[in-house]
CSV table of N, CA, C and O in Angstrom, one decimal:
chain,number,residue,atom,x,y,z
A,1,MET,N,97.2,192.6,-118.4
A,1,MET,CA,96.9,193.1,-117.1
A,1,MET,C,96.1,194.3,-117.2
A,1,MET,O,96.1,195.0,-118.2
A,2,SER,N,95.4,194.6,-116.1
A,2,SER,CA,94.5,195.8,-116.1
A,2,SER,C,95.2,197.1,-115.8
A,2,SER,O,94.7,198.1,-115.8
A,3,GLY,N,96.4,197.0,-115.4
A,3,GLY,CA,97.2,198.1,-115.1
A,3,GLY,C,97.1,198.6,-113.6
A,3,GLY,O,97.6,199.7,-113.3
A,4,LEU,N,96.4,197.9,-112.8
A,4,LEU,CA,96.2,198.3,-111.4
A,4,LEU,C,97.5,197.9,-110.6
A,4,LEU,O,98.0,196.8,-110.8
A,5,PRO,N,97.9,198.8,-109.7
A,5,PRO,CA,99.1,198.4,-108.9
A,5,PRO,C,98.8,197.3,-108.0
A,5,PRO,O,97.6,197.1,-107.6
A,6,SER,N,99.8,196.5,-107.6
A,6,SER,CA,99.6,195.4,-106.7
A,6,SER,C,99.2,195.8,-105.3
A,6,SER,O,98.8,195.0,-104.5
A,7,SER,N,99.2,197.1,-105.0
A,7,SER,CA,98.8,197.5,-103.6
A,7,SER,C,97.3,197.8,-103.5
A,7,SER,O,96.8,198.1,-102.5
A,8,THR,N,96.6,197.6,-104.6
A,8,THR,CA,95.2,197.8,-104.7
A,8,THR,C,94.5,196.7,-103.8
A,8,THR,O,94.9,195.6,-103.8
A,9,PRO,N,93.5,197.1,-103.0
A,9,PRO,CA,92.9,196.1,-102.1
A,9,PRO,C,92.4,194.8,-102.8
A,9,PRO,O,92.4,193.7,-102.2
A,10,ALA,N,92.1,194.9,-104.1
A,10,ALA,CA,91.6,193.7,-104.8
A,10,ALA,C,92.7,192.6,-104.9
A,10,ALA,O,92.4,191.5,-105.1
A,11,PHE,N,93.9,193.1,-104.8
A,11,PHE,CA,95.1,192.2,-105.0
A,11,PHE,C,95.7,191.7,-103.7
A,11,PHE,O,96.6,190.9,-103.8
A,12,ARG,N,95.2,192.2,-102.6
A,12,ARG,CA,95.8,191.8,-101.4
A,12,ARG,C,95.3,190.4,-101.0
A,12,ARG,O,94.1,190.2,-101.1
A,13,PRO,N,96.1,189.5,-100.5
A,13,PRO,CA,95.6,188.2,-100.1
A,13,PRO,C,94.7,188.4,-98.8
A,13,PRO,O,95.0,189.2,-98.0
A,14,ARG,N,93.6,187.7,-98.8
A,14,ARG,CA,92.7,187.8,-97.6
A,14,ARG,C,93.3,187.0,-96.5
A,14,ARG,O,93.8,185.9,-96.6
A,15,ARG,N,93.1,187.6,-95.3
A,15,ARG,CA,93.6,187.0,-94.1
A,15,ARG,C,92.5,186.1,-93.6
A,15,ARG,O,91.3,186.4,-93.5
A,16,ARG,N,92.9,184.9,-93.2
A,16,ARG,CA,91.9,183.9,-92.7
A,16,ARG,C,91.6,184.2,-91.2
A,16,ARG,O,92.5,184.6,-90.5
A,17,SER,N,90.4,184.1,-90.8
A,17,SER,CA,90.0,184.3,-89.4
A,17,SER,C,90.5,183.1,-88.6
A,17,SER,O,90.5,182.0,-89.0
A,18,THR,N,90.9,183.4,-87.4
A,18,THR,CA,91.4,182.4,-86.5
A,18,THR,C,90.6,182.4,-85.2
A,18,THR,O,89.8,183.3,-85.0
A,19,ALA,N,90.9,181.5,-84.4
A,19,ALA,CA,90.2,181.4,-83.1
A,19,ALA,C,90.6,182.5,-82.2
A,19,ALA,O,89.9,182.8,-81.3
A,20,ASN,N,91.7,183.1,-82.5
A,20,ASN,CA,92.1,184.2,-81.6
A,20,ASN,C,91.5,185.6,-82.0
A,20,ASN,O,91.8,186.6,-81.3
A,21,ASP,N,90.7,185.6,-83.0
A,21,ASP,CA,90.1,186.9,-83.4
A,21,ASP,C,89.2,187.3,-82.3
A,21,ASP,O,88.5,186.5,-81.6
A,22,SER,N,89.1,188.7,-82.1
A,22,SER,CA,88.2,189.2,-81.1
A,22,SER,C,86.7,189.1,-81.5
A,22,SER,O,85.8,189.3,-80.7
A,23,PHE,N,86.5,188.9,-82.8
A,23,PHE,CA,85.1,188.9,-83.3
A,23,PHE,C,84.8,187.4,-83.8
A,23,PHE,O,85.6,186.8,-84.5
A,24,SER,N,83.7,186.9,-83.3
A,24,SER,CA,83.3,185.6,-83.8
A,24,SER,C,81.8,185.6,-84.1
A,24,SER,O,81.1,186.4,-83.5
A,25,HIS,N,81.4,184.8,-85.0
A,25,HIS,CA,80.0,184.7,-85.3
A,25,HIS,C,79.1,184.3,-84.2
A,25,HIS,O,78.0,184.7,-84.0
A,26,GLU,N,79.7,183.3,-83.4
A,26,GLU,CA,78.9,182.8,-82.2
A,26,GLU,C,78.6,184.0,-81.3
A,26,GLU,O,77.5,184.1,-80.7
A,27,THR,N,79.6,184.8,-81.1
A,27,THR,CA,79.4,186.0,-80.1
A,27,THR,C,78.3,186.9,-80.7
A,27,THR,O,77.5,187.4,-79.9
A,28,VAL,N,78.4,187.2,-81.9
A,28,VAL,CA,77.4,188.1,-82.5
A,28,VAL,C,76.0,187.5,-82.4
A,28,VAL,O,75.1,188.2,-82.0
A,29,PHE,N,75.8,186.2,-82.8
A,29,PHE,CA,74.5,185.6,-82.7
A,29,PHE,C,74.0,185.5,-81.3
A,29,PHE,O,72.8,185.7,-81.0
A,30,ALA,N,74.9,185.3,-80.3
A,30,ALA,CA,74.5,185.2,-78.9
A,30,ALA,C,74.0,186.6,-78.5
A,30,ALA,O,73.0,186.7,-77.8
A,31,ALA,N,74.7,187.7,-78.9
A,31,ALA,CA,74.3,189.0,-78.6
A,31,ALA,C,73.0,189.4,-79.2
A,31,ALA,O,72.1,190.0,-78.5
A,32,LEU,N,72.8,188.9,-80.4
A,32,LEU,CA,71.5,189.2,-81.1
A,32,LEU,C,70.3,188.5,-80.4
A,32,LEU,O,69.2,189.0,-80.2
A,33,ARG,N,70.6,187.2,-80.0
A,33,ARG,CA,69.5,186.5,-79.3
A,33,ARG,C,69.2,187.1,-77.9
A,33,ARG,O,68.1,187.2,-77.5
A,34,LEU,N,70.3,187.6,-77.2
A,34,LEU,CA,70.1,188.2,-75.9
A,34,LEU,C,69.3,189.5,-76.1
A,34,LEU,O,68.3,189.8,-75.3
A,35,ALA,N,69.6,190.3,-77.1
A,35,ALA,CA,68.9,191.5,-77.4
A,35,ALA,C,67.4,191.2,-77.7
A,35,ALA,O,66.5,191.9,-77.3
A,36,ALA,N,67.1,190.2,-78.5
A,36,ALA,CA,65.8,189.8,-78.8
A,36,ALA,C,65.0,189.4,-77.6
A,36,ALA,O,63.8,189.7,-77.5
A,37,MET,N,65.6,188.7,-76.7
A,37,MET,CA,65.0,188.2,-75.5
A,37,MET,C,64.6,189.4,-74.5
A,37,MET,O,63.6,189.4,-73.9
A,38,LYS,N,65.5,190.4,-74.5
A,38,LYS,CA,65.3,191.6,-73.6
A,38,LYS,C,64.3,192.6,-74.2
A,38,LYS,O,63.8,193.4,-73.5
A,39,ARG,N,64.1,192.5,-75.5
A,39,ARG,CA,63.2,193.5,-76.1
A,39,ARG,C,61.7,193.3,-75.6
A,39,ARG,O,61.3,192.2,-75.4
A,40,GLU,N,61.1,194.4,-75.3
A,40,GLU,CA,59.7,194.3,-74.8
A,40,GLU,C,58.8,193.9,-75.9
A,40,GLU,O,58.9,194.4,-77.1
A,41,ARG,N,57.9,193.0,-75.6
A,41,ARG,CA,56.9,192.6,-76.6
A,41,ARG,C,55.8,193.6,-76.6
A,41,ARG,O,55.5,194.3,-75.7
A,42,GLU,N,55.2,193.7,-77.8
A,42,GLU,CA,54.1,194.6,-78.0
A,42,GLU,C,52.9,194.1,-77.1
A,42,GLU,O,52.6,192.9,-77.2
A,43,PRO,N,52.3,195.0,-76.4
A,43,PRO,CA,51.2,194.5,-75.6
A,43,PRO,C,50.0,194.1,-76.5
A,43,PRO,O,49.6,194.9,-77.4
A,44,SER,N,49.4,192.9,-76.2
A,44,SER,CA,48.3,192.6,-77.0
A,44,SER,C,47.0,192.9,-76.2
A,44,SER,O,47.0,192.8,-75.0
A,45,SER,N,46.0,193.3,-76.9
A,45,SER,CA,44.8,193.7,-76.2
A,45,SER,C,44.1,192.5,-75.6
A,45,SER,O,44.1,191.5,-76.2
A,46,LYS,N,43.5,192.7,-74.5
A,46,LYS,CA,42.7,191.7,-73.8
A,46,LYS,C,41.5,191.3,-74.7
A,46,LYS,O,41.2,190.1,-74.8
A,47,ALA,N,40.9,192.3,-75.4
A,47,ALA,CA,39.8,192.0,-76.2
A,47,ALA,C,40.2,191.1,-77.4
A,47,ALA,O,39.4,190.2,-77.8
A,48,TYR,N,41.3,191.4,-78.0
A,48,TYR,CA,41.8,190.6,-79.1
A,48,TYR,C,42.0,189.1,-78.6
A,48,TYR,O,41.6,188.2,-79.3
A,49,ARG,N,42.7,188.9,-77.5
A,49,ARG,CA,42.9,187.6,-77.0
A,49,ARG,C,41.6,186.9,-76.7
A,49,ARG,O,41.4,185.7,-77.0
A,50,GLN,N,40.6,187.6,-76.1
A,50,GLN,CA,39.3,187.0,-75.8
A,50,GLN,C,38.6,186.6,-77.1
A,50,GLN,O,38.0,185.5,-77.2
A,51,ASP,N,38.6,187.5,-78.1
A,51,ASP,CA,38.0,187.1,-79.4
A,51,ASP,C,38.7,185.9,-80.0
A,51,ASP,O,38.0,185.0,-80.6
A,52,ARG,N,40.0,185.9,-80.0
A,52,ARG,CA,40.7,184.7,-80.6
A,52,ARG,C,40.3,183.4,-79.8
A,52,ARG,O,40.1,182.4,-80.4
A,53,PHE,N,40.2,183.5,-78.5
A,53,PHE,CA,39.8,182.4,-77.7
A,53,PHE,C,38.4,181.9,-78.1
A,53,PHE,O,38.2,180.7,-78.3
A,54,GLU,N,37.5,182.9,-78.2
A,54,GLU,CA,36.1,182.5,-78.5
A,54,GLU,C,36.0,181.9,-79.9
A,54,GLU,O,35.2,181.0,-80.1
A,55,ASN,N,36.7,182.5,-80.8
A,55,ASN,CA,36.7,181.9,-82.2
A,55,ASN,C,37.2,180.5,-82.2
A,55,ASN,O,36.7,179.6,-82.9
A,56,THR,N,38.3,180.3,-81.5
A,56,THR,CA,38.9,178.9,-81.4
A,56,THR,C,37.9,178.0,-80.8
A,56,THR,O,37.7,176.9,-81.2
A,57,GLU,N,37.3,178.4,-79.7
A,57,GLU,CA,36.3,177.6,-79.0
A,57,GLU,C,35.1,177.3,-79.9
A,57,GLU,O,34.7,176.1,-79.9
A,58,ARG,N,34.6,178.3,-80.6
A,58,ARG,CA,33.5,178.1,-81.5
A,58,ARG,C,33.8,177.1,-82.6
A,58,ARG,O,33.1,176.2,-82.9
A,59,ALA,N,35.0,177.3,-83.2
A,59,ALA,CA,35.5,176.4,-84.3
A,59,ALA,C,35.6,174.9,-83.8
A,59,ALA,O,35.2,174.0,-84.5
A,60,ALA,N,36.1,174.8,-82.5
A,60,ALA,CA,36.2,173.4,-82.0
A,60,ALA,C,34.8,172.8,-81.8
A,60,ALA,O,34.6,171.6,-82.1
A,61,LYS,N,33.9,173.6,-81.2
A,61,LYS,CA,32.5,173.0,-81.0
A,61,LYS,C,31.9,172.6,-82.3
A,61,LYS,O,31.3,171.6,-82.4
A,62,GLU,N,32.1,173.5,-83.4
A,62,GLU,CA,31.5,173.2,-84.7
A,62,GLU,C,32.1,171.9,-85.3
A,62,GLU,O,31.4,171.1,-85.9
A,63,THR,N,33.4,171.7,-85.1
A,63,THR,CA,34.0,170.5,-85.6
A,63,THR,C,33.5,169.3,-84.9
A,63,THR,O,33.2,168.3,-85.5
A,64,ILE,N,33.4,169.4,-83.6
A,64,ILE,CA,32.9,168.2,-82.8
A,64,ILE,C,31.5,167.9,-83.2
A,64,ILE,O,31.1,166.7,-83.4
A,65,GLU,N,30.6,168.9,-83.4
A,65,GLU,CA,29.2,168.7,-83.8
A,65,GLU,C,29.2,168.1,-85.1
A,65,GLU,O,28.4,167.1,-85.4
A,66,ALA,N,30.0,168.5,-86.1
A,66,ALA,CA,30.0,168.0,-87.4
A,66,ALA,C,30.4,166.5,-87.4
A,66,ALA,O,29.9,165.7,-88.1
A,67,GLU,N,31.4,166.2,-86.6
A,67,GLU,CA,31.9,164.8,-86.5
A,67,GLU,C,30.8,163.9,-85.9
A,67,GLU,O,30.6,162.8,-86.4
A,68,GLN,N,30.1,164.4,-84.9
A,68,GLN,CA,29.0,163.6,-84.3
A,68,GLN,C,27.9,163.4,-85.3
A,68,GLN,O,27.4,162.3,-85.4
A,69,ARG,N,27.5,164.5,-86.0
A,69,ARG,CA,26.5,164.4,-87.0
A,69,ARG,C,26.8,163.3,-88.1
A,69,ARG,O,26.0,162.5,-88.5
A,70,ALA,N,28.1,163.4,-88.6
A,70,ALA,CA,28.5,162.4,-89.6
A,70,ALA,C,28.5,161.0,-89.1
A,70,ALA,O,28.1,160.1,-89.8
A,71,ARG,N,28.9,160.8,-87.8
A,71,ARG,CA,28.9,159.5,-87.2
A,71,ARG,C,27.4,159.0,-87.1
A,71,ARG,O,27.2,157.8,-87.4
A,72,ARG,N,26.5,159.8,-86.7
A,72,ARG,CA,25.1,159.4,-86.6
A,72,ARG,C,24.5,159.0,-88.0
A,72,ARG,O,23.8,158.0,-88.1
A,73,GLU,N,24.8,159.9,-89.0
A,73,GLU,CA,24.3,159.6,-90.3
A,73,GLU,C,24.9,158.3,-90.8
A,73,GLU,O,24.2,157.5,-91.5
A,74,LYS,N,26.2,158.0,-90.6
A,74,LYS,CA,26.8,156.8,-91.0
A,74,LYS,C,26.1,155.6,-90.3
A,74,LYS,O,25.8,154.6,-91.0
A,75,THR,N,25.9,155.7,-89.0
A,75,THR,CA,25.2,154.6,-88.3
A,75,THR,C,23.8,154.4,-88.9
A,75,THR,O,23.5,153.2,-89.0
A,76,GLU,N,23.1,155.4,-89.2
A,76,GLU,CA,21.8,155.3,-89.7
A,76,GLU,C,21.8,154.6,-91.1
A,76,GLU,O,21.0,153.7,-91.4
A,77,ARG,N,22.8,155.0,-91.9
A,77,ARG,CA,22.9,154.3,-93.3
A,77,ARG,C,23.2,152.8,-93.1
A,77,ARG,O,22.7,152.0,-93.8
A,78,LEU,N,24.1,152.5,-92.2
A,78,LEU,CA,24.5,151.1,-92.0
A,78,LEU,C,23.3,150.3,-91.5
A,78,LEU,O,23.1,149.2,-91.9
A,79,LYS,N,22.6,150.9,-90.6
A,79,LYS,CA,21.4,150.3,-90.0
A,79,LYS,C,20.4,150.0,-91.1
A,79,LYS,O,19.8,148.9,-91.2
A,80,GLU,N,20.1,151.0,-91.9
A,80,GLU,CA,19.1,150.8,-93.0
A,80,GLU,C,19.6,149.7,-94.0
A,80,GLU,O,18.9,148.9,-94.5
A,81,LEU,N,20.9,149.7,-94.3
A,81,LEU,CA,21.5,148.7,-95.2
A,81,LEU,C,21.4,147.3,-94.6
A,81,LEU,O,20.9,146.4,-95.3
A,82,ARG,N,21.7,147.2,-93.3
A,82,ARG,CA,21.6,145.9,-92.7
A,82,ARG,C,20.1,145.4,-92.7
A,82,ARG,O,19.8,144.2,-92.9
A,83,LEU,N,19.2,146.3,-92.4
A,83,LEU,CA,17.8,145.9,-92.3
A,83,LEU,C,17.3,145.5,-93.7
A,83,LEU,O,16.5,144.6,-93.9
A,84,SER,N,17.7,146.2,-94.8
A,84,SER,CA,17.3,145.9,-96.1
A,84,SER,C,17.9,144.5,-96.5
A,84,SER,O,17.2,143.8,-97.2
A,85,LYS,N,19.1,144.2,-96.1
A,85,LYS,CA,19.7,142.9,-96.5
A,85,LYS,C,18.9,141.8,-95.7
A,85,LYS,O,18.7,140.7,-96.3
A,86,GLN,N,18.6,142.1,-94.4
A,86,GLN,CA,17.8,141.0,-93.7
A,86,GLN,C,16.5,140.8,-94.3
A,86,GLN,O,16.0,139.7,-94.3
A,87,GLY,N,15.8,141.9,-94.7
A,87,GLY,CA,14.5,141.8,-95.3
A,87,GLY,C,14.5,141.0,-96.6
A,87,GLY,O,13.6,140.2,-97.0
A,88,ALA,N,15.6,141.1,-97.4
A,88,ALA,CA,15.7,140.4,-98.6
A,88,ALA,C,16.0,138.9,-98.4
A,88,ALA,O,15.5,138.0,-99.2
A,89,LYS,N,16.6,138.5,-97.3
A,89,LYS,CA,16.9,137.1,-97.0
A,89,LYS,C,15.7,136.4,-96.3
A,89,LYS,O,15.6,135.2,-96.4
A,90,ASP,N,14.9,137.2,-95.6
A,90,ASP,CA,13.8,136.6,-94.8
A,90,ASP,C,12.6,136.3,-95.7
A,90,ASP,O,11.9,137.3,-96.1
A,91,PRO,N,12.3,135.1,-96.0
A,91,PRO,CA,11.2,134.8,-96.9
A,91,PRO,C,9.8,135.0,-96.2
A,91,PRO,O,8.8,135.2,-96.9
A,92,ALA,N,9.7,135.0,-94.9
A,92,ALA,CA,8.4,135.2,-94.2
A,92,ALA,C,7.9,136.6,-94.4
A,92,ALA,O,6.7,136.8,-94.3
A,93,THR,N,8.8,137.5,-94.6
A,93,THR,CA,8.3,138.9,-94.8
A,93,THR,C,7.7,139.2,-96.2
A,93,THR,O,7.1,140.2,-96.4
A,94,LYS,N,8.0,138.3,-97.1
A,94,LYS,CA,7.5,138.5,-98.5
A,94,LYS,C,6.1,138.0,-98.7
A,94,LYS,O,5.6,137.2,-98.2
């Protein structure tokens, strides 16, 4: 034995929490959520929001233009491939 008396807190049996306890985790979490909802948000500047909107708008336009360009290029490649295959099959053009 370590020589500690049995009245030392390390040797006391732990009391289990019950439903009658005045403290519950649900109450604490609910209070924290309520405090977070009541807390004032930091004001964001109008210029920052406008910049973010414009950047998003620009990125969306660039993406749409890139997709359209890729679609046109693919169409051109397929058209050239189809014409070259037709040209190889048509003996009158040779």
